[in-house]
Amino acid sequence: MSLNLEQYVSEFSTQNINGEHLLQLDGSKLKALGMTSSQDRAIIKKKLKEMKVSLEKARKAQEKMEKQREKLRKKEQEQLQRRLKKTDKCSPDATEGANEQ
């Protein structure tokens, strides 16, 4: 509707075309849905291409954030392990054992 193609809404609804299906449409499928105007198909295909590019950028950004979170988790885990090793070396139990020997 935002593309002023509301005449196709009823057919898209009847065919249960949702966002996921919409991204899979090509020229011939649009034609089969009753979109006889080549200009209308061109508008839809251009918008679909823009949407796919946006989705890909969002997916890559999500992957990048996940990698950064994983890197941070590993760094925090390493720091925690280092602290634990330091406390083990400095604990009274360890020094008592050394004094007894």
CSV table of C-alpha atoms in Angstrom, one decimal:
chain,number,residue,atom,x,y,z
A,1,MET,CA,0.0,0.0,0.0
A,2,SER,CA,2.9,2.4,0.7
A,3,LEU,CA,3.9,1.9,-2.9
A,4,ASN,CA,0.4,2.8,-4.1
A,5,LEU,CA,-0.2,-0.7,-5.3
A,6,GLU,CA,-3.2,-1.4,-3.1
A,7,GLN,CA,-5.0,-3.0,-6.0
A,8,TYR,CA,-2.9,-6.1,-5.4
A,9,VAL,CA,-3.5,-6.4,-1.7
A,10,SER,CA,-6.5,-8.7,-1.9
A,11,GLU,CA,-4.8,-11.2,-4.2
A,12,PHE,CA,-1.6,-11.2,-2.0
A,13,SER,CA,-3.8,-11.8,1.0
A,14,THR,CA,-5.8,-14.5,-0.7
A,15,GLN,CA,-2.6,-16.3,-1.6
A,16,ASN,CA,-1.2,-15.9,1.9
A,17,ILE,CA,1.8,-13.9,0.8
A,18,ASN,CA,3.6,-12.8,3.9
A,19,GLY,CA,7.0,-11.2,4.4
A,20,GLU,CA,8.9,-14.4,4.0
A,21,HIS,CA,7.0,-15.4,0.8
A,22,LEU,CA,7.3,-11.8,-0.5
A,23,LEU,CA,11.0,-12.0,-0.5
A,24,GLN,CA,10.9,-15.1,-2.7
A,25,LEU,CA,8.8,-13.5,-5.5
A,26,ASP,CA,10.3,-12.9,-8.9
A,27,GLY,CA,8.8,-11.4,-12.0
A,28,SER,CA,7.0,-14.5,-13.2
A,29,LYS,CA,5.5,-15.1,-9.7
A,30,LEU,CA,4.3,-11.5,-9.5
A,31,LYS,CA,2.7,-11.9,-12.9
A,32,ALA,CA,1.0,-15.1,-11.7
A,33,LEU,CA,-0.4,-13.1,-8.8
A,34,GLY,CA,-2.1,-10.8,-11.3
A,35,MET,CA,0.5,-8.1,-11.5
A,36,THR,CA,0.2,-7.5,-15.2
A,37,SER,CA,1.8,-4.1,-15.3
A,38,SER,CA,5.5,-4.3,-15.9
A,39,GLN,CA,6.0,-1.0,-14.1
A,40,ASP,CA,4.3,-2.3,-11.0
A,41,ARG,CA,6.4,-5.4,-11.1
A,42,ALA,CA,9.5,-3.3,-11.5
A,43,ILE,CA,8.5,-1.2,-8.4
A,44,ILE,CA,8.0,-4.3,-6.3
A,45,LYS,CA,11.2,-5.9,-7.5
A,46,LYS,CA,13.2,-2.8,-6.7
A,47,LYS,CA,11.7,-2.6,-3.2
A,48,LEU,CA,12.3,-6.3,-2.6
A,49,LYS,CA,15.9,-5.8,-3.6
A,50,GLU,CA,16.2,-2.9,-1.2
A,51,MET,CA,14.6,-5.1,1.6
A,52,LYS,CA,17.0,-8.0,0.9
A,53,VAL,CA,20.0,-5.6,1.1
A,54,SER,CA,18.7,-4.2,4.4
A,55,LEU,CA,18.1,-7.7,5.8
A,56,GLU,CA,21.6,-8.8,4.8
A,57,LYS,CA,23.1,-5.8,6.5
A,58,ALA,CA,21.1,-6.5,9.6
A,59,ARG,CA,22.1,-10.1,9.6
A,60,LYS,CA,25.8,-9.2,9.3
A,61,ALA,CA,25.5,-6.6,12.1
A,62,GLN,CA,23.9,-9.3,14.3
A,63,GLU,CA,26.7,-11.7,13.5
A,64,LYS,CA,29.3,-9.1,14.3
A,65,MET,CA,27.6,-8.3,17.6
A,66,GLU,CA,27.4,-12.0,18.5
A,67,LYS,CA,31.1,-12.4,17.8
A,68,GLN,CA,31.9,-9.4,19.9
A,69,ARG,CA,29.8,-10.8,22.8
A,70,GLU,CA,31.6,-14.1,22.5
A,71,LYS,CA,35.0,-12.5,22.5
A,72,LEU,CA,34.0,-10.5,25.6
A,73,ARG,CA,32.7,-13.6,27.3
A,74,LYS,CA,36.0,-15.4,26.6
A,75,LYS,CA,38.0,-12.4,27.9
A,76,GLU,CA,36.0,-12.3,31.1
A,77,GLN,CA,36.3,-16.0,31.6
A,78,GLU,CA,40.1,-15.8,31.2
A,79,GLN,CA,40.3,-12.9,33.7
A,80,LEU,CA,38.2,-14.9,36.2
A,81,GLN,CA,40.5,-17.9,35.8
A,82,ARG,CA,43.5,-15.7,36.4
A,83,ARG,CA,42.0,-14.3,39.5
A,84,LEU,CA,41.2,-17.7,40.8
A,85,LYS,CA,44.7,-18.9,40.2
A,86,LYS,CA,46.0,-15.9,42.1
A,87,THR,CA,43.7,-16.5,45.0
A,88,ASP,CA,44.7,-20.2,45.1
A,89,LYS,CA,48.4,-19.2,45.3
A,90,CYS,CA,47.8,-16.7,48.0
A,91,SER,CA,45.3,-18.7,50.1
A,92,PRO,CA,46.1,-19.5,53.7
A,93,ASP,CA,45.7,-23.2,53.0
A,94,ALA,CA,48.5,-23.1,50.4
A,95,THR,CA,50.8,-21.3,52.8
A,96,GLU,CA,50.0,-23.6,55.7
A,97,GLY,CA,50.9,-26.6,53.6
A,98,ALA,CA,54.3,-25.0,52.7
A,99,ASN,CA,55.0,-24.1,56.4
A,100,GLU,CA,54.3,-27.7,57.5
A,101,GLN,CA,56.9,-29.0,55.1
